[in-house]
Tab-separated table of C-alpha atoms and ligand atoms in Angstrom:
chain	number	residue	atom	x	y	z
P	809	UNK	CA	100.024	83.776	118.513
P	810	UNK	CA	100.294	86.361	120.816
P	811	UNK	CA	100.391	89.806	119.815
P	812	UNK	CA	101.331	93.287	121.917
P	813	UNK	CA	97.807	94.533	122.429
P	814	UNK	CA	94.840	93.534	124.878
P	815	UNK	CA	91.729	92.586	122.914
P	816	UNK	CA	90.726	89.204	121.706
P	817	UNK	CA	88.730	89.145	118.531
P	818	UNK	CA	86.915	86.285	117.257
P	819	UNK	CA	86.368	86.472	112.846
P	820	UNK	CA	83.989	84.189	111.573
P	821	UNK	CA	84.430	83.466	107.899
P	822	UNK	CA	86.902	81.342	106.125
P	823	UNK	CA	87.565	83.325	102.614
P	824	UNK	CA	89.560	86.037	100.896
P	825	UNK	CA	87.220	88.970	102.527
P	826	UNK	CA	88.378	87.280	106.150
P	827	UNK	CA	91.818	86.691	105.553
P	828	UNK	CA	92.003	90.526	104.515
P	829	UNK	CA	89.819	91.004	107.984
P	830	UNK	CA	92.512	89.135	110.080
P	831	UNK	CA	95.487	90.586	108.271
P	832	UNK	CA	94.066	93.824	109.177
P	833	UNK	CA	93.178	93.181	112.614
P	834	UNK	CA	96.403	91.875	113.280
P	835	UNK	CA	98.314	94.800	112.096
P	836	UNK	CA	96.885	96.326	115.375
P	837	UNK	CA	98.500	97.207	118.141
P	838	UNK	CA	95.300	96.626	120.226
P	839	UNK	CA	94.668	92.871	119.348
P	840	UNK	CA	96.398	90.434	121.183
P	841	UNK	CA	94.817	87.295	119.292
P	842	UNK	CA	92.856	86.192	116.733
P	843	UNK	CA	90.582	83.041	116.315
P	844	UNK	CA	88.676	82.182	113.375
P	845	UNK	CA	85.876	79.967	112.682
P	846	UNK	CA	86.881	77.995	110.248
P	847	UNK	CA	89.427	80.214	108.742
P	848	UNK	CA	91.485	79.099	105.828
P	849	UNK	CA	95.527	77.969	105.463
P	850	UNK	CA	96.141	81.450	104.759
P	851	UNK	CA	94.497	82.854	107.744
P	852	UNK	CA	96.438	80.143	110.157
P	853	UNK	CA	99.581	82.171	109.390
P	854	UNK	CA	98.023	85.293	111.675
P	855	UNK	CA	95.017	83.638	113.608
P	856	UNK	CA	94.092	80.183	115.398
P	857	UNK	CA	91.761	78.604	113.033
P	858	UNK	CA	88.729	77.044	115.031
P	859	UNK	CA	86.598	73.973	113.501
P	860	UNK	CA	83.559	74.659	114.514
P	861	UNK	CA	79.756	75.067	112.542
P	862	UNK	CA	79.688	78.592	111.870
P	863	UNK	CA	75.641	78.064	111.287
P	864	UNK	CA	75.411	76.945	115.183
P	865	UNK	CA	75.054	80.214	116.727
P	866	UNK	CA	75.141	78.502	120.378
P	867	UNK	CA	78.431	76.808	119.643
P	868	UNK	CA	80.083	80.212	118.370
P	869	UNK	CA	78.739	81.380	121.484
P	870	UNK	CA	79.964	79.425	123.650
P	871	UNK	CA	83.609	79.099	122.262
P	872	UNK	CA	83.322	83.389	122.263
P	873	UNK	CA	82.541	83.395	126.401
P	874	UNK	CA	85.197	80.654	127.081
P	875	UNK	CA	88.305	82.575	125.038
P	876	UNK	CA	86.819	85.688	126.432
P	877	UNK	CA	86.438	87.403	123.306
P	878	UNK	CA	86.362	91.200	123.420
P	879	UNK	CA	85.141	91.405	119.991
P	880	UNK	CA	83.706	89.100	117.533
P	881	UNK	CA	83.926	90.732	113.285
P	882	UNK	CA	81.276	88.682	110.761
P	883	UNK	CA	82.499	88.298	107.573
P	884	UNK	CA	79.695	86.466	105.451
P	885	UNK	CA	75.878	87.733	104.864
P	886	UNK	CA	74.210	84.591	105.743
P	887	UNK	CA	75.162	84.925	110.044
P	888	UNK	CA	74.152	88.227	110.147
P	889	UNK	CA	70.565	87.300	108.302
P	890	UNK	CA	70.334	84.763	110.816
P	891	UNK	CA	70.829	86.288	113.465
P	892	UNK	CA	73.753	86.195	115.286
P	893	UNK	CA	74.522	89.876	116.103
P	894	UNK	CA	71.238	89.340	118.255
P	895	UNK	CA	72.195	86.275	119.845
P	896	UNK	CA	75.584	87.339	120.797
P	897	UNK	CA	74.549	91.083	122.339
P	898	UNK	CA	71.627	89.629	123.987
P	899	UNK	CA	74.504	87.367	126.087
P	900	UNK	CA	76.314	90.452	126.555
P	901	UNK	CA	79.214	90.217	123.545
P	902	UNK	CA	80.131	92.492	120.935
P	903	UNK	CA	79.491	91.914	117.474
P	904	UNK	CA	80.878	94.012	114.426
P	905	UNK	CA	77.794	93.967	111.942
P	906	UNK	CA	73.983	94.708	111.911
P	907	UNK	CA	71.188	92.918	113.836
P	908	UNK	CA	69.134	90.311	112.192
P	909	UNK	CA	66.180	93.167	111.572
P	910	UNK	CA	69.295	95.717	109.896
P	911	UNK	CA	70.519	92.802	107.946
P	912	UNK	CA	67.342	92.420	105.717
P	913	UNK	CA	68.516	95.925	104.000
P	914	UNK	CA	70.571	92.422	102.148
P	915	UNK	CA	68.875	89.495	102.936
P	916	UNK	CA	65.771	91.034	101.756
P	917	UNK	CA	65.186	92.818	98.333
P	918	UNK	CA	61.745	94.234	98.453
P	919	UNK	CA	62.575	95.677	101.881
P	920	UNK	CA	65.867	97.542	100.335
P	921	UNK	CA	63.410	98.704	97.661
P	922	UNK	CA	60.897	99.937	99.854
P	923	UNK	CA	63.309	101.609	102.264
P	924	UNK	CA	64.506	103.295	99.314
P	925	UNK	CA	61.122	104.368	97.677
P	926	UNK	CA	59.898	105.581	101.068
P	927	UNK	CA	62.885	107.525	101.692
P	928	UNK	CA	63.805	109.056	98.341
P	929	UNK	CA	67.240	107.425	98.058
P	930	UNK	CA	68.266	106.873	94.628
P	931	UNK	CA	67.697	103.661	92.366
P	932	UNK	CA	66.185	101.948	89.629
P	933	UNK	CA	62.144	101.836	89.411
P	934	UNK	CA	60.830	98.399	90.725
P	935	UNK	CA	57.718	96.298	91.634
P	936	UNK	CA	57.381	93.506	93.620
P	937	UNK	CA	55.835	90.412	93.037
P	938	UNK	CA	54.564	87.162	94.780
P	939	UNK	CA	52.173	85.960	92.005
P	940	UNK	CA	53.654	84.787	88.312
P	941	UNK	CA	51.103	85.342	86.426
P	942	UNK	CA	51.234	89.414	87.383
P	943	UNK	CA	54.940	88.872	87.694
P	944	UNK	CA	55.033	87.938	83.480
P	945	UNK	CA	52.174	90.563	82.560
P	946	UNK	CA	54.254	93.496	83.974
P	947	UNK	CA	57.160	92.669	81.973
P	948	UNK	CA	55.269	92.275	79.047
P	949	UNK	CA	54.059	95.930	79.494
P	950	UNK	CA	57.469	97.442	80.989
P	951	UNK	CA	58.926	95.879	77.580
P	952	UNK	CA	63.030	94.747	77.806
P	953	UNK	CA	65.907	95.249	78.965
P	954	UNK	CA	64.742	94.377	82.526
P	955	UNK	CA	66.275	93.217	85.706
P	956	UNK	CA	64.719	90.192	87.621
P	957	UNK	CA	65.287	89.271	91.288
P	958	UNK	CA	64.979	86.294	93.794
P	959	UNK	CA	63.554	88.126	96.625
P	960	UNK	CA	65.710	86.150	99.313
P	961	UNK	CA	69.563	85.540	99.921
P	962	UNK	CA	70.296	83.435	96.255
P	963	UNK	CA	74.500	83.445	97.568
P	964	UNK	CA	75.394	86.239	95.016
P	965	UNK	CA	73.235	84.412	92.453
P	966	UNK	CA	69.255	85.178	92.030
P	967	UNK	CA	69.957	88.378	89.658
P	968	UNK	CA	69.058	87.975	85.939
P	969	UNK	CA	69.815	90.937	83.765
P	970	UNK	CA	67.290	90.484	80.713
P	971	UNK	CA	67.990	92.275	77.517
P	972	UNK	CA	64.396	90.797	75.934
P	973	UNK	CA	60.973	89.685	76.963
P	974	UNK	CA	61.608	86.192	76.659
P	975	UNK	CA	64.653	85.937	78.895
P	976	UNK	CA	62.825	88.013	81.405
P	977	UNK	CA	59.801	85.398	81.247
P	978	UNK	CA	62.142	82.388	81.069
P	979	UNK	CA	63.630	84.007	84.220
P	980	UNK	CA	60.162	84.266	86.106
P	981	UNK	CA	59.986	80.421	85.607
P	982	UNK	CA	63.481	79.349	86.657
P	983	UNK	CA	62.972	81.774	89.782
P	984	UNK	CA	59.595	81.444	90.703
P	985	UNK	CA	58.399	78.386	89.403
P	986	UNK	CA	61.453	76.084	89.411
P	987	UNK	CA	63.359	77.472	92.734
P	988	UNK	CA	66.327	77.949	91.189
P	989	UNK	CA	67.516	79.849	94.164
P	990	UNK	CA	64.939	77.500	96.300
P	991	UNK	CA	62.851	80.034	98.942
P	992	UNK	CA	64.414	83.147	98.202
P	993	UNK	CA	62.266	82.816	94.642
P	994	UNK	CA	58.930	83.073	96.203
P	995	UNK	CA	58.746	86.599	95.672
P	996	UNK	CA	60.549	88.830	93.093
P	997	UNK	CA	61.568	92.062	92.839
P	998	UNK	CA	61.309	93.571	88.835
P	999	UNK	CA	63.666	96.676	88.049
P	1000	UNK	CA	64.194	98.967	85.490
P	1001	UNK	CA	67.236	98.899	83.984
P	1002	UNK	CA	70.143	100.979	84.627
P	1003	UNK	CA	73.329	101.874	82.345
P	1004	UNK	CA	76.347	103.054	83.441
P	1005	UNK	CA	79.776	101.687	85.388
P	1006	UNK	CA	79.286	100.245	88.816
P	1007	UNK	CA	81.510	100.615	91.798
P	1008	UNK	CA	80.893	99.943	94.962
P	1009	UNK	CA	80.916	102.224	98.070
P	1010	UNK	CA	81.682	100.767	101.642
P	1011	UNK	CA	80.860	102.991	104.883
P	1012	UNK	CA	81.491	102.366	108.768
P	1013	UNK	CA	78.969	103.248	110.891
P	1014	UNK	CA	77.525	103.437	114.003
P	1015	UNK	CA	73.827	103.378	113.340
P	1016	UNK	CA	74.310	107.395	113.218
P	1017	UNK	CA	77.651	108.448	111.529
P	1018	UNK	CA	78.645	107.227	108.412
P	1019	UNK	CA	82.291	107.118	107.766
P	1020	UNK	CA	82.567	105.784	103.625
P	1021	UNK	CA	85.750	103.620	102.681
P	1022	UNK	CA	87.972	104.071	99.704
P	1023	UNK	CA	85.647	103.476	96.330
P	1024	UNK	CA	85.993	100.076	95.180
P	1025	UNK	CA	85.400	98.582	91.574
P	1026	UNK	CA	84.717	94.855	91.256
P	1027	UNK	CA	84.933	92.722	88.221
P	1028	UNK	CA	81.871	90.160	88.327
P	1029	UNK	CA	82.171	88.760	84.968
P	1030	UNK	CA	84.936	85.236	84.404
P	1031	UNK	CA	85.980	86.703	81.091
P	1032	UNK	CA	88.230	89.967	80.192
P	1033	UNK	CA	86.517	92.666	78.723
P	1034	UNK	CA	83.450	91.847	80.748
P	1035	UNK	CA	82.604	89.166	79.126
P	1036	UNK	CA	80.744	85.611	79.865
P	1037	UNK	CA	78.710	84.864	82.915
P	1038	UNK	CA	79.109	86.478	86.647
P	1039	UNK	CA	80.721	85.268	88.995
P	1040	UNK	CA	81.489	86.086	92.870
P	1041	UNK	CA	84.268	88.434	91.811
P	1042	UNK	CA	87.248	87.956	89.314
P	1043	UNK	CA	89.384	90.890	91.070
P	1044	UNK	CA	88.757	94.471	92.133
P	1045	UNK	CA	90.707	97.800	92.553
P	1046	UNK	CA	90.692	101.040	94.911
P	1047	UNK	CA	90.268	103.928	94.283
P	1048	UNK	CA	87.790	103.754	91.510
P	1049	UNK	CA	88.144	106.819	89.630
P	1050	UNK	CA	84.653	106.329	88.336
P	1051	UNK	CA	83.887	107.959	91.966
P	1052	UNK	CA	85.243	111.424	91.369
P	1053	UNK	CA	85.404	113.452	95.036
P	1054	UNK	CA	81.933	115.421	93.962
P	1055	UNK	CA	80.090	111.432	93.237
P	1056	UNK	CA	81.621	110.269	96.419
P	1057	UNK	CA	80.297	113.463	98.572
P	1058	UNK	CA	76.482	112.459	96.364
P	1059	UNK	CA	76.735	109.389	97.514
P	1060	UNK	CA	77.001	109.667	101.419
P	1061	UNK	CA	74.631	112.636	101.125
P	1062	UNK	CA	72.106	111.189	98.888
P	1063	UNK	CA	72.510	107.446	99.453
P	1064	UNK	CA	74.626	106.067	102.257
P	1065	UNK	CA	73.557	108.831	105.258
P	1066	UNK	CA	70.080	109.111	104.460
P	1067	UNK	CA	70.007	105.016	104.662
P	1068	UNK	CA	71.254	104.637	107.941
P	1069	UNK	CA	69.038	107.342	108.800
P	1070	UNK	CA	66.135	105.397	107.663
P	1071	UNK	CA	66.930	101.996	109.446
P	1072	UNK	CA	67.097	104.008	112.280
P	1073	UNK	CA	63.993	105.634	111.849
P	1074	UNK	CA	62.276	102.290	111.084
P	1075	UNK	CA	63.958	100.807	114.730
P	1076	UNK	CA	66.129	98.787	113.108
P	1077	UNK	CA	69.216	100.587	113.564
P	1078	UNK	CA	71.990	99.751	111.608
P	1079	UNK	CA	75.644	99.085	112.769
P	1080	UNK	CA	78.951	97.602	111.232
P	1081	UNK	CA	79.638	97.790	107.365
P	1082	UNK	CA	77.089	98.850	105.023
P	1083	UNK	CA	77.971	98.045	101.611
P	1084	UNK	CA	75.783	99.903	98.730
P	1085	UNK	CA	76.585	98.555	95.099
P	1086	UNK	CA	76.335	101.435	92.728
P	1087	UNK	CA	75.543	102.696	88.872
P	1088	UNK	CA	76.922	105.505	88.556
P	1089	UNK	CA	74.255	106.692	85.527
P	1090	UNK	CA	74.118	110.050	83.417
P	1091	UNK	CA	71.423	111.439	86.536
P	1092	UNK	CA	74.066	110.087	89.358
P	1093	UNK	CA	74.901	107.578	91.372
P	1094	UNK	CA	71.819	105.201	91.998
P	1095	UNK	CA	72.044	102.247	94.217
P	1096	UNK	CA	72.060	98.459	92.551
P	1097	UNK	CA	72.413	96.503	95.945
P	1098	UNK	CA	72.858	97.141	99.412
P	1099	UNK	CA	75.130	94.534	101.364
P	1100	UNK	CA	75.048	94.194	105.403
P	1101	UNK	CA	78.728	93.445	105.202
P	1102	UNK	CA	82.076	93.611	103.613
P	1103	UNK	CA	82.415	92.940	100.101
P	1104	UNK	CA	84.499	90.405	98.569
P	1105	UNK	CA	86.817	90.787	96.542
P	1106	UNK	CA	86.473	94.722	97.742
P	1107	UNK	CA	87.710	94.194	101.313
P	1108	UNK	CA	91.249	92.582	99.954
P	1109	UNK	CA	91.777	96.386	98.292
P	1110	UNK	CA	89.896	98.451	100.838
P	1111	UNK	CA	91.666	97.528	103.952
P	1112	UNK	CA	94.994	97.627	102.706
P	1113	UNK	CA	93.880	101.491	102.023
P	1114	UNK	CA	93.039	101.890	105.678
P	1115	UNK	CA	95.559	103.930	107.544
P	1116	UNK	CA	93.620	103.876	111.123
P	1117	UNK	CA	93.620	101.210	113.285
P	1118	UNK	CA	90.889	98.538	112.184
P	1119	UNK	CA	90.304	97.057	115.712
P	1120	UNK	CA	89.472	100.429	116.972
P	1121	UNK	CA	87.250	101.791	113.851
P	1122	UNK	CA	85.460	98.336	114.662
P	1123	UNK	CA	84.846	98.855	118.344
P	1124	UNK	CA	84.117	102.537	117.683
P	1125	UNK	CA	81.505	101.806	115.231
P	1126	UNK	CA	79.860	98.961	117.923
P	1127	UNK	CA	80.172	101.472	121.147
P	1128	UNK	CA	78.143	104.270	118.874
P	1129	UNK	CA	81.315	106.484	119.244
P	1130	UNK	CA	82.565	106.995	115.673
P	1131	UNK	CA	81.813	110.413	115.583
P	1132	UNK	CA	84.583	110.927	118.176
P	1133	UNK	CA	87.368	108.826	115.545
P	1134	UNK	CA	89.303	110.260	112.904
P	1135	UNK	CA	89.548	107.731	109.982
P	1136	UNK	CA	92.412	107.846	107.736
P	1137	UNK	CA	93.412	106.576	104.307
P	1138	UNK	CA	96.284	106.219	102.460
P	1139	UNK	CA	96.881	108.140	99.504
P	1140	UNK	CA	98.188	104.687	97.293
P	1141	UNK	CA	96.146	101.986	95.646
P	1142	UNK	CA	95.115	98.399	95.708
P	1143	UNK	CA	94.533	96.087	93.149
P	1144	UNK	CA	93.453	92.424	94.036
P	1145	UNK	CA	93.346	89.726	90.970
P	1146	UNK	CA	91.624	86.390	91.379
P	1147	UNK	CA	93.458	83.292	90.649
P	1148	UNK	CA	90.546	80.814	90.139
P	1149	UNK	CA	89.852	77.187	89.109
P	1150	UNK	CA	88.824	75.999	85.835
P	1151	UNK	CA	85.804	75.800	85.128
P	1152	UNK	CA	84.444	78.177	87.973
P	1153	UNK	CA	82.028	79.189	87.957
P	1154	UNK	CA	80.479	75.908	86.416
P	1155	UNK	CA	81.863	73.044	87.780
P	1156	UNK	CA	85.280	73.000	88.475
P	1157	UNK	CA	88.141	69.936	90.645
P	1158	UNK	CA	89.330	70.876	93.839
P	1159	UNK	CA	93.009	69.152	95.234
P	1160	UNK	CA	95.198	70.887	93.055
P	1161	UNK	CA	99.009	71.537	94.417
P	1162	UNK	CA	99.294	75.133	94.346
P	1163	UNK	CA	102.984	76.087	94.104
P	1164	UNK	CA	104.651	79.675	94.271
P	1165	UNK	CA	103.051	81.534	96.973
P	1166	UNK	CA	106.369	82.290	98.864
P	1167	UNK	CA	107.938	83.357	95.582
P	1168	UNK	CA	104.924	85.711	94.735
P	1169	UNK	CA	105.078	87.139	98.316
P	1170	UNK	CA	108.613	87.856	97.770
P	1171	UNK	CA	107.672	90.087	94.589
P	1172	UNK	CA	106.090	91.985	97.072
P	1173	UNK	CA	102.286	90.926	96.449
P	1174	UNK	CA	100.185	89.983	99.467
P	1175	UNK	CA	98.541	86.749	98.213
P	1176	UNK	CA	94.912	86.348	100.298
P	1177	UNK	CA	93.789	82.532	100.527
P	1178	UNK	CA	89.752	82.300	99.521
P	1179	UNK	CA	89.572	78.561	98.342
P	1180	UNK	CA	92.634	76.891	100.050
P	1181	UNK	CA	93.293	73.681	102.058
P	1182	UNK	CA	96.141	71.763	103.466
P	1183	UNK	CA	96.674	68.560	102.314
P	1184	UNK	CA	100.004	67.090	104.670
P	1185	UNK	CA	102.856	70.421	103.726
P	1186	UNK	CA	100.926	70.737	100.965
P	1187	UNK	CA	98.457	74.021	100.457
P	1188	UNK	CA	96.115	72.754	97.511
P	1189	UNK	CA	93.149	73.946	95.805
P	1190	UNK	CA	89.837	74.109	97.869
P	1191	UNK	CA	87.135	76.525	96.045
P	1192	UNK	CA	86.092	78.386	93.025
P	1193	UNK	CA	88.303	81.276	93.473
P	1194	UNK	CA	91.260	80.095	95.050
P	1195	UNK	CA	93.772	83.156	95.810
P	1196	UNK	CA	93.202	86.785	95.794
P	1197	UNK	CA	97.010	88.487	94.462
P	1198	UNK	CA	96.921	91.814	95.762
P	1199	UNK	CA	99.351	94.657	95.455
P	1200	UNK	CA	99.691	98.146	96.889
P	1201	UNK	CA	101.368	100.879	94.841
P	1202	UNK	CA	101.505	104.683	93.996
P	1203	UNK	CA	98.704	104.523	91.984
P	1204	UNK	CA	96.628	101.797	90.261
P	1205	UNK	CA	98.651	101.214	87.259
P	1206	UNK	CA	101.529	100.544	89.422
P	1207	UNK	CA	99.439	98.064	91.724
P	1208	UNK	CA	98.480	96.425	88.331
P	1209	UNK	CA	102.285	96.086	87.342
P	1210	UNK	CA	102.895	94.711	90.996
P	1211	UNK	CA	100.282	92.331	91.353
P	1212	UNK	CA	100.279	90.838	87.825
P	1213	UNK	CA	104.079	90.765	88.173
P	1214	UNK	CA	103.646	88.563	90.931
P	1215	UNK	CA	101.345	85.878	89.428
P	1216	UNK	CA	103.504	83.899	87.051
P	1217	UNK	CA	105.151	82.764	90.336
P	1218	UNK	CA	101.555	80.824	91.462
P	1219	UNK	CA	101.120	77.636	89.419
P	1220	UNK	CA	97.746	75.620	90.035
P	1221	UNK	CA	96.329	73.071	87.719
P	1222	UNK	CA	93.719	74.905	85.578
P	1223	UNK	CA	94.657	78.284	87.303
P	1224	UNK	CA	92.160	80.897	85.428
P	1225	UNK	CA	92.399	84.304	85.669
P	1226	UNK	CA	91.363	88.204	84.424
P	1227	UNK	CA	94.075	90.226	82.883
P	1228	UNK	CA	92.696	93.306	82.461
P	1229	UNK	CA	91.705	94.438	85.960
P	1230	UNK	CA	92.145	97.591	86.936
P	1231	UNK	CA	91.971	98.823	83.218
P	1232	UNK	CA	89.070	100.593	83.343
P	1233	UNK	CA	90.609	102.994	85.806
P	1234	UNK	CA	94.108	102.948	83.961
P	1235	UNK	CA	92.065	104.200	80.335
P	1236	UNK	CA	89.917	106.889	82.327
P	1237	UNK	CA	92.931	108.817	82.529
Y	163	LIG	P1	73.439	92.047	92.459
Y	163	LIG	O1	73.559	90.486	92.766
Y	163	LIG	O2	71.602	92.662	92.494
Y	163	LIG	O3	74.680	93.062	92.460
Y	163	LIG	O4	73.347	92.118	90.968
Y	163	LIG	C1	74.362	91.643	89.770
Y	163	LIG	C2	74.599	92.283	89.085
Y	163	LIG	O5	73.602	92.242	88.075
Y	163	LIG	C3	75.354	93.612	89.222
Y	163	LIG	O6	76.273	94.163	89.728
Y	163	LIG	C4	75.029	94.559	88.071
Y	163	LIG	O7	75.651	94.532	86.866
Y	163	LIG	C5	73.506	93.775	87.657
Y	163	LIG	N1	72.493	94.704	87.637
Y	163	LIG	C6	71.612	94.470	88.961
Y	163	LIG	N2	70.698	95.235	88.962
Y	163	LIG	C7	70.771	96.305	87.952
Y	163	LIG	C8	70.016	96.868	87.093
Y	163	LIG	N3	68.911	97.720	87.958
Y	163	LIG	N4	70.185	97.439	86.151
Y	163	LIG	C9	71.207	96.783	85.302
Y	163	LIG	N5	72.136	95.933	85.793
Y	163	LIG	C10	72.110	95.263	86.732
Y	164	LIG	N1	81.645	91.860	95.408
Y	164	LIG	C1	80.169	91.611	95.438
Y	164	LIG	C2	79.781	91.271	97.026
Y	164	LIG	O1	80.622	91.300	97.751
Y	164	LIG	O2	78.508	91.298	97.098
C-alpha cells in the first residue's frame, strides 16, 4: 500500500485509537507506507498489519530498523511505561511518545499527584498509603464520598469512587489485601471527591511548546445517562462545549503548560501526547488523571478535526520544533459511538459475524475497528468494544444524527450501544 510521500511509519497497537491514528496518518502527503503491530482488520485497509509481540521491544526494534521506519507512533500506555521510547531512541530511531521516566505521569498516580502538588497544578487533595491500616484510618477521618485509586497501571480499572465509608474501606481490602489489580495495588492514592462535568483535553508537546487539541468528552458508563459500571469508554464527541474558550485557556495556562514545564524541571522531558482528564468544578478545571498517550475513544473524534498534517505535527514534537508549526483545527464537530459486545464490561462472547460495515460507510460514517478479527472472508467480533462508528458534521447535533443514522446498518449478535452520546453537548445549548 504505497502512498505518495516518503515517510515510513510504524504504529503500535490494534484498537479503535490506533485505527484512527492510521486513518489520519494515511491522509498525510508525507507518508509513503504504514505498518501496524498488531493492527486489526479495519487498519488492514490502510496499513500492513504485522504479527509481532508488541511487548517485545527488541523484536519491534529489529522490524523498524529492517523496514527503515522513519517514525514510530505508540498507541497504548504499557509499552510507554515499559520504556519502548528509550529503547528505540537509544538505537537512533524516532518515536512519538514520552520516555519511560516521563510516562510515569500515567504509570504512577502518586508520581502524578506529587508533581501536581509540588508545582501547584489544580487537582483533588490527596494522600498516599502503602499501609492498609493507615489508609483505613485516613478514610474514617475524611469520611465519604471519597475516591480510592490503585497507584500503578490497572488497564483503566483500579479506581473506586466510594459514596459511603464502607465502600471505601472495602476498596482498600480489594486493592491492597486481595490485590485485585495486582502489584498496582501495593500503594494507593486516596483523593477528595470532586463534582462537576468531566472532559478531556489532549495536547501535542515537544517538551517545551504545548498545542492543545479539540476538547473531547468520553462516556465511561455502560448505560445511558451515565448509569451502570465503568467501561473503557462507550463514545465521545468533540469539541466539548463544557470547555469554553475561557476554560480551555485556563487549562493550558494552569495545567498543561505548567505540567510540561514541571516534567522538564524534574529531568523527564515530556514529548508526545499529554492527555489531561479534567473535572470542570465550580472553582475551575482540576486534573482527574493524566495519561501519557492518546485517549480511546477521544482520538476517534479529535483526529478527524485536525486540519494539519498529523505526520508533520508528530515529527515536530519528536524534533523539538513544535513552536514553528501552525496546527489548525476544523470548525466542525465529530461524534463516535462505540458498539460493544453483549455483556461488556462483564464477560462477553467473541466470534460473532458483523454485517453492514460497507453500508454504514455509504451513509457517511467512518467505522473504526476496535475489537474485530477476520474469519475467512467475514469480519467477526473479537473484543468488548467492537467498533467505533464516527461521523463528522457542522455541529455535534448533526454529527450525532449522522452517526446514529448509520448504526442500524451494522449488526452482530448481542450488539449494545449508548443512545445518548453527545446529548450533554446538545442539551447545554
Ligand atoms: P480515572 O481512571 O482516574 O480516570 O478515574 C475513573 C473515573 O473515576 C473518572 O473518569 C471519574 O469519573 C472518577 N473519578 C476519579 N477521580 C475522581 C475524583 N477525585 N472525584 C470524583 N470522581 C473521580
Ligand atoms: N478515554 C479514556 C482513556 O483513554 O483513558
